[in-house]
């Protein structure tokens, strides 16, 4: 009996997860859901008024617009896999500690290196993504060539 009480005491003394750990778990679930092409799990991690900003200059979508774009791919089981590393999370030092932002390096089979960044808000349902930005980092020594391609008619 004393072993059970000791185990219960040890569990109750464990510290609650930090906001940074909770946010990291949300971002990990986002990547898992996109890999699995799981529409409900993926979009359930966003706030209802979230925005997704993609790599193309025309890609600034409301959540409804992004879901409409994504659902046909997910319905075919075509998700996308981004493997995160070098993640940085900052929780705003305001009374509620209810706003955070992040950036992380991503690797993807098709694109190679990418970057995810965005803002999360603490809601009654936990941390949810308010804005997500997917971008391609351009090495400085290649920037002139990339800019020339973008400016070309």
Short mmCIF file of N, CA and C in Angstrom, two decimals:
data_model
loop_
_atom_site.label_atom_id
_atom_site.label_comp_id
_atom_site.label_asym_id
_atom_site.label_seq_id
_atom_site.Cartn_x
_atom_site.Cartn_y
_atom_site.Cartn_z
N UNK A 1 0.82 -1.20 0.00
CA UNK A 1 0.00 0.00 0.00
C UNK A 1 0.86 1.26 0.00
N UNK A 2 1.96 1.27 0.73
CA UNK A 2 2.80 2.45 0.79
C UNK A 2 3.47 2.75 -0.56
N UNK A 3 3.74 1.73 -1.37
CA UNK A 3 4.29 1.95 -2.71
C UNK A 3 3.29 2.70 -3.58
N UNK A 4 2.03 2.36 -3.48
CA UNK A 4 0.98 3.03 -4.26
C UNK A 4 0.87 4.49 -3.83
N UNK A 5 0.87 4.74 -2.52
CA UNK A 5 0.79 6.12 -2.03
C UNK A 5 2.02 6.93 -2.46
N UNK A 6 3.19 6.31 -2.43
CA UNK A 6 4.40 7.00 -2.85
C UNK A 6 4.35 7.32 -4.34
N UNK A 7 3.85 6.40 -5.14
CA UNK A 7 3.73 6.64 -6.58
C UNK A 7 2.73 7.76 -6.86
N UNK A 8 1.60 7.76 -6.16
CA UNK A 8 0.62 8.83 -6.34
C UNK A 8 1.19 10.17 -5.93
N UNK A 9 1.94 10.20 -4.84
CA UNK A 9 2.56 11.44 -4.38
C UNK A 9 3.57 11.95 -5.41
N UNK A 10 4.35 11.04 -5.99
CA UNK A 10 5.34 11.44 -7.00
C UNK A 10 4.66 12.02 -8.22
N UNK A 11 3.56 11.41 -8.65
CA UNK A 11 2.82 11.91 -9.81
C UNK A 11 2.24 13.28 -9.52
N UNK A 12 1.68 13.48 -8.33
CA UNK A 12 1.05 14.76 -8.01
C UNK A 12 2.08 15.86 -7.84
N UNK A 13 3.33 15.51 -7.56
CA UNK A 13 4.37 16.53 -7.38
C UNK A 13 5.03 16.94 -8.69
N UNK A 14 4.74 16.23 -9.78
CA UNK A 14 5.33 16.60 -11.05
C UNK A 14 4.82 17.98 -11.46
N UNK A 15 5.71 18.77 -11.98
CA UNK A 15 5.34 20.12 -12.40
C UNK A 15 4.44 20.06 -13.62
N UNK A 16 3.53 21.00 -13.68
CA UNK A 16 2.68 21.11 -14.87
C UNK A 16 3.56 21.49 -16.05
N UNK A 17 3.17 21.08 -17.26
CA UNK A 17 3.98 21.44 -18.43
C UNK A 17 4.05 22.97 -18.58
N UNK A 18 5.17 23.43 -19.06
CA UNK A 18 5.32 24.86 -19.30
C UNK A 18 4.53 25.26 -20.54
N UNK A 19 4.18 26.54 -20.68
CA UNK A 19 3.53 26.98 -21.91
C UNK A 19 4.36 26.63 -23.15
N UNK A 20 5.67 26.75 -23.04
CA UNK A 20 6.54 26.43 -24.18
C UNK A 20 6.40 24.96 -24.57
N UNK A 21 6.33 24.07 -23.58
CA UNK A 21 6.16 22.64 -23.86
C UNK A 21 4.79 22.37 -24.48
N UNK A 22 3.77 23.04 -23.97
CA UNK A 22 2.42 22.87 -24.53
C UNK A 22 2.36 23.35 -25.98
N UNK A 23 2.99 24.48 -26.26
CA UNK A 23 3.01 25.03 -27.62
C UNK A 23 3.81 24.11 -28.54
N UNK A 24 4.94 23.62 -28.08
CA UNK A 24 5.73 22.67 -28.86
C UNK A 24 4.90 21.44 -29.21
N UNK A 25 4.09 20.97 -28.27
CA UNK A 25 3.24 19.80 -28.53
C UNK A 25 2.18 20.12 -29.58
N UNK A 26 1.63 21.34 -29.56
CA UNK A 26 0.65 21.75 -30.58
C UNK A 26 1.31 21.74 -31.95
N UNK A 27 2.50 22.30 -32.05
CA UNK A 27 3.20 22.34 -33.33
C UNK A 27 3.57 20.93 -33.81
N UNK A 28 3.94 20.07 -32.88
CA UNK A 28 4.23 18.68 -33.25
C UNK A 28 2.96 18.00 -33.76
N UNK A 29 1.82 18.24 -33.09
CA UNK A 29 0.56 17.64 -33.56
C UNK A 29 0.17 18.18 -34.92
N UNK A 30 0.47 19.44 -35.19
CA UNK A 30 0.19 20.03 -36.50
C UNK A 30 0.95 19.26 -37.58
N UNK A 31 2.24 19.02 -37.35
CA UNK A 31 3.05 18.28 -38.32
C UNK A 31 2.58 16.84 -38.46
N UNK A 32 2.18 16.21 -37.35
CA UNK A 32 1.67 14.84 -37.42
C UNK A 32 0.36 14.79 -38.22
N UNK A 33 -0.53 15.75 -37.98
CA UNK A 33 -1.82 15.76 -38.68
C UNK A 33 -1.64 16.04 -40.17
N UNK A 34 -0.71 16.92 -40.53
CA UNK A 34 -0.49 17.19 -41.95
C UNK A 34 0.12 15.97 -42.64
N UNK A 35 1.01 15.28 -41.98
CA UNK A 35 1.59 14.06 -42.54
C UNK A 35 0.52 13.00 -42.76
N UNK A 36 -0.40 12.89 -41.80
CA UNK A 36 -1.48 11.90 -41.88
C UNK A 36 -2.65 12.35 -42.74
N UNK A 37 -2.60 13.58 -43.26
CA UNK A 37 -3.70 14.16 -44.04
C UNK A 37 -5.00 14.11 -43.25
N UNK A 38 -4.92 14.45 -41.97
CA UNK A 38 -6.06 14.41 -41.06
C UNK A 38 -6.65 15.82 -40.94
N UNK A 39 -7.67 16.08 -41.74
CA UNK A 39 -8.27 17.41 -41.82
C UNK A 39 -8.74 17.91 -40.46
N UNK A 40 -9.52 17.11 -39.75
CA UNK A 40 -10.09 17.58 -38.49
C UNK A 40 -9.01 17.85 -37.45
N UNK A 41 -8.04 16.95 -37.33
CA UNK A 41 -6.97 17.15 -36.36
C UNK A 41 -6.14 18.39 -36.72
N UNK A 42 -5.85 18.55 -38.00
CA UNK A 42 -5.03 19.68 -38.45
C UNK A 42 -5.73 21.01 -38.19
N UNK A 43 -6.94 21.15 -38.68
CA UNK A 43 -7.62 22.44 -38.56
C UNK A 43 -8.15 22.69 -37.15
N UNK A 44 -8.25 21.66 -36.34
CA UNK A 44 -8.63 21.84 -34.94
C UNK A 44 -7.57 22.53 -34.11
N UNK A 45 -6.37 22.67 -34.65
CA UNK A 45 -5.28 23.32 -33.93
C UNK A 45 -5.21 24.82 -34.18
N UNK A 46 -6.09 25.33 -35.02
CA UNK A 46 -6.12 26.75 -35.35
C UNK A 46 -7.29 27.44 -34.65
N UNK A 47 -7.18 28.74 -34.42
CA UNK A 47 -8.33 29.52 -33.97
C UNK A 47 -9.28 29.69 -35.14
N UNK A 48 -10.57 29.92 -34.89
CA UNK A 48 -11.51 30.06 -36.00
C UNK A 48 -11.17 31.20 -36.96
N UNK A 49 -10.52 32.24 -36.47
CA UNK A 49 -10.18 33.39 -37.32
C UNK A 49 -8.71 33.39 -37.75
N UNK A 50 -8.09 32.22 -37.74
CA UNK A 50 -6.67 32.11 -38.07
C UNK A 50 -6.41 32.45 -39.54
N UNK A 51 -5.14 32.74 -39.81
CA UNK A 51 -4.66 33.01 -41.16
C UNK A 51 -3.49 32.08 -41.45
N UNK A 52 -3.41 31.65 -42.71
CA UNK A 52 -2.26 30.87 -43.16
C UNK A 52 -1.62 31.64 -44.29
N UNK A 53 -0.35 31.92 -44.16
CA UNK A 53 0.38 32.66 -45.18
C UNK A 53 1.40 31.70 -45.79
N UNK A 54 1.19 31.40 -47.06
CA UNK A 54 2.03 30.43 -47.75
C UNK A 54 3.23 31.07 -48.41
N UNK A 55 3.92 30.28 -49.20
CA UNK A 55 5.18 30.72 -49.81
C UNK A 55 4.97 31.63 -51.00
N UNK A 56 3.83 31.56 -51.65
CA UNK A 56 3.54 32.42 -52.79
C UNK A 56 2.95 33.74 -52.29
N UNK A 57 3.28 34.83 -52.96
CA UNK A 57 2.79 36.15 -52.53
C UNK A 57 1.26 36.24 -52.52
N UNK A 58 0.59 35.38 -53.27
CA UNK A 58 -0.88 35.41 -53.30
C UNK A 58 -1.52 34.59 -52.19
N UNK A 59 -0.71 33.86 -51.43
CA UNK A 59 -1.24 32.92 -50.44
C UNK A 59 -1.37 33.56 -49.06
N UNK A 60 -2.42 34.33 -48.88
CA UNK A 60 -2.81 34.83 -47.55
C UNK A 60 -4.26 34.41 -47.37
N UNK A 61 -4.43 33.29 -46.67
CA UNK A 61 -5.73 32.65 -46.59
C UNK A 61 -6.35 32.77 -45.21
N UNK A 62 -7.66 32.96 -45.18
CA UNK A 62 -8.40 32.75 -43.94
C UNK A 62 -8.39 31.25 -43.68
N UNK A 63 -8.80 30.85 -42.51
CA UNK A 63 -8.82 29.42 -42.21
C UNK A 63 -9.78 28.69 -43.15
N UNK A 64 -10.93 29.29 -43.42
CA UNK A 64 -11.90 28.66 -44.33
C UNK A 64 -11.32 28.51 -45.73
N UNK A 65 -10.62 29.53 -46.23
CA UNK A 65 -10.02 29.46 -47.56
C UNK A 65 -8.93 28.39 -47.61
N UNK A 66 -8.11 28.34 -46.57
CA UNK A 66 -7.03 27.36 -46.55
C UNK A 66 -7.58 25.95 -46.43
N UNK A 67 -8.63 25.80 -45.64
CA UNK A 67 -9.26 24.47 -45.52
C UNK A 67 -9.84 24.03 -46.86
N UNK A 68 -10.50 24.95 -47.57
CA UNK A 68 -11.06 24.61 -48.89
C UNK A 68 -9.96 24.21 -49.86
N UNK A 69 -8.83 24.86 -49.79
CA UNK A 69 -7.69 24.51 -50.64
C UNK A 69 -7.13 23.14 -50.27
N UNK A 70 -7.04 22.86 -48.99
CA UNK A 70 -6.36 21.66 -48.47
C UNK A 70 -7.22 20.40 -48.53
N UNK A 71 -8.51 20.53 -48.26
CA UNK A 71 -9.36 19.34 -48.12
C UNK A 71 -9.30 18.36 -49.29
N UNK A 72 -9.30 18.82 -50.56
CA UNK A 72 -9.22 17.83 -51.65
C UNK A 72 -7.94 16.99 -51.61
N UNK A 73 -6.84 17.58 -51.19
CA UNK A 73 -5.58 16.84 -51.08
C UNK A 73 -5.65 15.85 -49.92
N UNK A 74 -6.11 16.33 -48.77
CA UNK A 74 -6.22 15.46 -47.60
C UNK A 74 -7.19 14.32 -47.88
N UNK A 75 -8.27 14.59 -48.60
CA UNK A 75 -9.27 13.54 -48.90
C UNK A 75 -8.65 12.41 -49.72
N UNK A 76 -7.61 12.72 -50.49
CA UNK A 76 -6.90 11.70 -51.27
C UNK A 76 -5.75 11.08 -50.48
N UNK A 77 -5.62 11.48 -49.21
CA UNK A 77 -4.52 10.97 -48.40
C UNK A 77 -3.20 11.65 -48.68
N UNK A 78 -3.26 12.78 -49.38
CA UNK A 78 -2.05 13.53 -49.74
C UNK A 78 -1.81 14.65 -48.74
N UNK A 79 -1.03 14.34 -47.74
CA UNK A 79 -0.64 15.35 -46.78
C UNK A 79 0.74 15.87 -47.13
N UNK A 80 1.35 16.51 -46.19
CA UNK A 80 2.71 16.98 -46.40
C UNK A 80 3.47 16.78 -45.09
N UNK A 81 4.75 16.52 -45.24
CA UNK A 81 5.59 16.25 -44.07
C UNK A 81 6.69 17.29 -43.98
N UNK A 82 6.68 18.01 -42.89
CA UNK A 82 7.76 18.92 -42.55
C UNK A 82 8.33 18.45 -41.23
N UNK A 83 9.63 18.24 -41.20
CA UNK A 83 10.30 17.80 -39.98
C UNK A 83 10.93 19.02 -39.31
N UNK A 84 10.41 19.38 -38.13
CA UNK A 84 10.91 20.60 -37.47
C UNK A 84 12.21 20.35 -36.70
N UNK A 85 13.01 21.40 -36.63
CA UNK A 85 14.20 21.42 -35.77
C UNK A 85 14.53 22.87 -35.49
N UNK A 86 15.36 23.09 -34.54
CA UNK A 86 15.77 24.45 -34.15
C UNK A 86 14.55 25.34 -33.91
N UNK A 87 13.66 24.88 -33.07
CA UNK A 87 12.42 25.61 -32.75
C UNK A 87 12.68 26.62 -31.63
N UNK A 88 12.11 27.79 -31.79
CA UNK A 88 12.19 28.86 -30.78
C UNK A 88 10.77 29.31 -30.46
N UNK A 89 10.44 29.34 -29.18
CA UNK A 89 9.11 29.74 -28.73
C UNK A 89 9.27 30.85 -27.70
N UNK A 90 8.50 31.91 -27.86
CA UNK A 90 8.50 33.00 -26.90
C UNK A 90 7.07 33.25 -26.45
N UNK A 91 6.86 33.23 -25.14
CA UNK A 91 5.56 33.55 -24.57
C UNK A 91 5.62 34.99 -24.10
N UNK A 92 4.65 35.79 -24.50
CA UNK A 92 4.64 37.21 -24.16
C UNK A 92 4.62 37.38 -22.64
N UNK A 93 5.44 38.27 -22.17
CA UNK A 93 5.52 38.54 -20.73
C UNK A 93 4.44 39.57 -20.34
N UNK A 94 3.21 39.19 -20.54
CA UNK A 94 2.08 40.01 -20.11
C UNK A 94 1.32 39.19 -19.07
N UNK A 95 0.44 39.83 -18.32
CA UNK A 95 -0.22 39.17 -17.20
C UNK A 95 -0.84 37.82 -17.55
N UNK A 96 -1.50 37.75 -18.67
CA UNK A 96 -2.21 36.51 -19.00
C UNK A 96 -1.30 35.42 -19.56
N UNK A 97 -0.12 35.79 -20.05
CA UNK A 97 0.77 34.83 -20.73
C UNK A 97 -0.03 34.00 -21.73
N UNK A 98 -0.84 34.69 -22.54
CA UNK A 98 -1.79 34.03 -23.43
C UNK A 98 -1.48 34.24 -24.91
N UNK A 99 -0.36 34.85 -25.21
CA UNK A 99 0.08 35.06 -26.60
C UNK A 99 1.52 34.57 -26.70
N UNK A 100 1.81 33.86 -27.78
CA UNK A 100 3.17 33.38 -27.99
C UNK A 100 3.47 33.41 -29.48
N UNK A 101 4.74 33.42 -29.80
CA UNK A 101 5.15 33.33 -31.20
C UNK A 101 6.30 32.33 -31.28
N UNK A 102 6.48 31.83 -32.49
CA UNK A 102 7.49 30.80 -32.69
C UNK A 102 8.12 30.95 -34.06
N UNK A 103 9.28 30.36 -34.20
CA UNK A 103 9.88 30.12 -35.50
C UNK A 103 10.63 28.81 -35.40
N UNK A 104 10.66 28.09 -36.51
CA UNK A 104 11.35 26.81 -36.53
C UNK A 104 11.84 26.52 -37.94
N UNK A 105 12.97 25.86 -38.00
CA UNK A 105 13.48 25.39 -39.27
C UNK A 105 12.76 24.09 -39.60
N UNK A 106 12.47 23.88 -40.87
CA UNK A 106 11.76 22.69 -41.32
C UNK A 106 12.53 22.05 -42.47
N UNK A 107 12.46 20.73 -42.55
CA UNK A 107 12.96 20.05 -43.74
C UNK A 107 11.78 19.31 -44.37
N UNK A 108 11.80 19.27 -45.70
CA UNK A 108 10.72 18.67 -46.47
C UNK A 108 11.36 17.98 -47.67
N UNK A 109 10.84 16.81 -48.03
CA UNK A 109 11.42 16.04 -49.13
C UNK A 109 11.40 16.82 -50.45
N UNK A 110 10.33 17.54 -50.73
CA UNK A 110 10.22 18.26 -52.01
C UNK A 110 10.96 19.59 -52.00
N UNK A 111 10.87 20.32 -50.89
CA UNK A 111 11.40 21.68 -50.84
C UNK A 111 12.77 21.80 -50.20
N UNK A 112 13.20 20.78 -49.49
CA UNK A 112 14.44 20.90 -48.75
C UNK A 112 14.21 21.72 -47.50
N UNK A 113 14.91 22.82 -47.39
CA UNK A 113 14.82 23.65 -46.20
C UNK A 113 13.66 24.64 -46.32
N UNK A 114 12.91 24.78 -45.25
CA UNK A 114 11.83 25.77 -45.16
C UNK A 114 11.81 26.31 -43.74
N UNK A 115 10.91 27.26 -43.52
CA UNK A 115 10.77 27.84 -42.18
C UNK A 115 9.29 28.00 -41.88
N UNK A 116 8.91 27.64 -40.67
CA UNK A 116 7.57 27.91 -40.17
C UNK A 116 7.68 28.94 -39.06
N UNK A 117 6.75 29.87 -39.05
CA UNK A 117 6.71 30.85 -37.96
C UNK A 117 5.26 31.26 -37.76
N UNK A 118 4.98 31.82 -36.61
CA UNK A 118 3.61 32.23 -36.39
C UNK A 118 3.33 32.66 -34.97
N UNK A 119 2.04 32.78 -34.71
CA UNK A 119 1.53 33.28 -33.44
C UNK A 119 0.49 32.30 -32.92
N UNK A 120 0.52 32.05 -31.62
CA UNK A 120 -0.49 31.22 -30.98
C UNK A 120 -1.17 32.02 -29.87
N UNK A 121 -2.41 31.64 -29.59
CA UNK A 121 -3.18 32.28 -28.53
C UNK A 121 -3.70 31.19 -27.61
N UNK A 122 -3.67 31.45 -26.31
CA UNK A 122 -4.22 30.52 -25.35
C UNK A 122 -5.73 30.70 -25.31
N UNK A 123 -6.46 29.65 -25.60
CA UNK A 123 -7.93 29.67 -25.63
C UNK A 123 -8.45 28.75 -24.53
N UNK A 124 -9.74 28.73 -24.30
CA UNK A 124 -10.28 27.78 -23.32
C UNK A 124 -9.98 26.32 -23.69
N UNK A 125 -9.70 26.06 -24.96
CA UNK A 125 -9.37 24.71 -25.43
C UNK A 125 -7.87 24.46 -25.49
N UNK A 126 -7.06 25.37 -24.97
CA UNK A 126 -5.61 25.24 -25.01
C UNK A 126 -5.00 26.17 -26.05
N UNK A 127 -3.72 26.00 -26.32
CA UNK A 127 -3.03 26.84 -27.28
C UNK A 127 -3.50 26.51 -28.69
N UNK A 128 -3.82 27.57 -29.46
CA UNK A 128 -4.26 27.40 -30.84
C UNK A 128 -3.49 28.38 -31.72
N UNK A 129 -3.28 27.98 -32.96
CA UNK A 129 -2.51 28.79 -33.91
C UNK A 129 -3.40 29.90 -34.45
N UNK A 130 -2.94 31.11 -34.31
CA UNK A 130 -3.64 32.30 -34.79
C UNK A 130 -3.16 32.67 -36.20
N UNK A 131 -1.88 32.50 -36.41
CA UNK A 131 -1.30 32.78 -37.72
C UNK A 131 -0.12 31.85 -37.94
N UNK A 132 -0.05 31.28 -39.16
CA UNK A 132 1.07 30.42 -39.52
C UNK A 132 1.65 30.95 -40.83
N UNK A 133 2.96 31.06 -40.88
CA UNK A 133 3.66 31.53 -42.07
C UNK A 133 4.67 30.47 -42.49
N UNK A 134 4.54 29.98 -43.72
CA UNK A 134 5.51 29.05 -44.29
C UNK A 134 6.36 29.82 -45.28
N UNK A 135 7.66 29.71 -45.15
CA UNK A 135 8.54 30.45 -46.06
C UNK A 135 9.77 29.62 -46.41
N UNK A 136 10.44 30.06 -47.45
CA UNK A 136 11.70 29.46 -47.87
C UNK A 136 12.82 30.43 -47.54
N UNK A 137 13.76 30.04 -46.71
CA UNK A 137 14.89 30.92 -46.45
C UNK A 137 15.80 30.95 -47.68
N UNK A 138 16.21 32.13 -48.06
CA UNK A 138 17.07 32.30 -49.23
C UNK A 138 18.46 32.72 -48.73
N UNK A 139 19.48 31.92 -49.03
CA UNK A 139 20.83 32.31 -48.62
C UNK A 139 21.20 33.67 -49.22
N UNK A 140 21.85 34.50 -48.44
CA UNK A 140 22.20 35.85 -48.89
C UNK A 140 22.98 35.85 -50.20
N UNK A 141 23.87 34.87 -50.38
CA UNK A 141 24.67 34.86 -51.61
C UNK A 141 23.86 34.44 -52.83
N UNK A 142 22.64 34.00 -52.65
CA UNK A 142 21.77 33.63 -53.77
C UNK A 142 20.59 34.59 -53.93
N UNK A 143 20.50 35.57 -53.05
CA UNK A 143 19.34 36.49 -53.05
C UNK A 143 19.21 37.26 -54.36
N UNK A 144 20.30 37.76 -54.91
CA UNK A 144 20.21 38.54 -56.16
C UNK A 144 19.60 37.70 -57.29
N UNK A 145 20.01 36.45 -57.39
CA UNK A 145 19.48 35.58 -58.45
C UNK A 145 18.00 35.29 -58.23
N UNK A 146 17.60 35.07 -56.99
CA UNK A 146 16.20 34.81 -56.69
C UNK A 146 15.35 36.06 -56.99
N UNK A 147 15.84 37.19 -56.59
CA UNK A 147 15.12 38.45 -56.83
C UNK A 147 14.97 38.68 -58.34
N UNK A 148 16.01 38.41 -59.09
CA UNK A 148 15.93 38.57 -60.54
C UNK A 148 14.86 37.66 -61.13
N UNK A 149 14.76 36.42 -60.66
CA UNK A 149 13.71 35.52 -61.13
C UNK A 149 12.32 36.03 -60.79
N UNK A 150 12.16 36.57 -59.60
CA UNK A 150 10.86 37.09 -59.18
C UNK A 150 10.48 38.33 -60.00
N UNK A 151 11.45 39.18 -60.30
CA UNK A 151 11.16 40.40 -61.06
C UNK A 151 10.96 40.15 -62.54
N UNK A 152 11.44 39.03 -63.04
CA UNK A 152 11.35 38.74 -64.48
C UNK A 152 9.89 38.66 -64.91
N UNK A 153 9.60 39.20 -66.11
CA UNK A 153 8.20 39.17 -66.59
C UNK A 153 7.72 37.77 -66.92
#
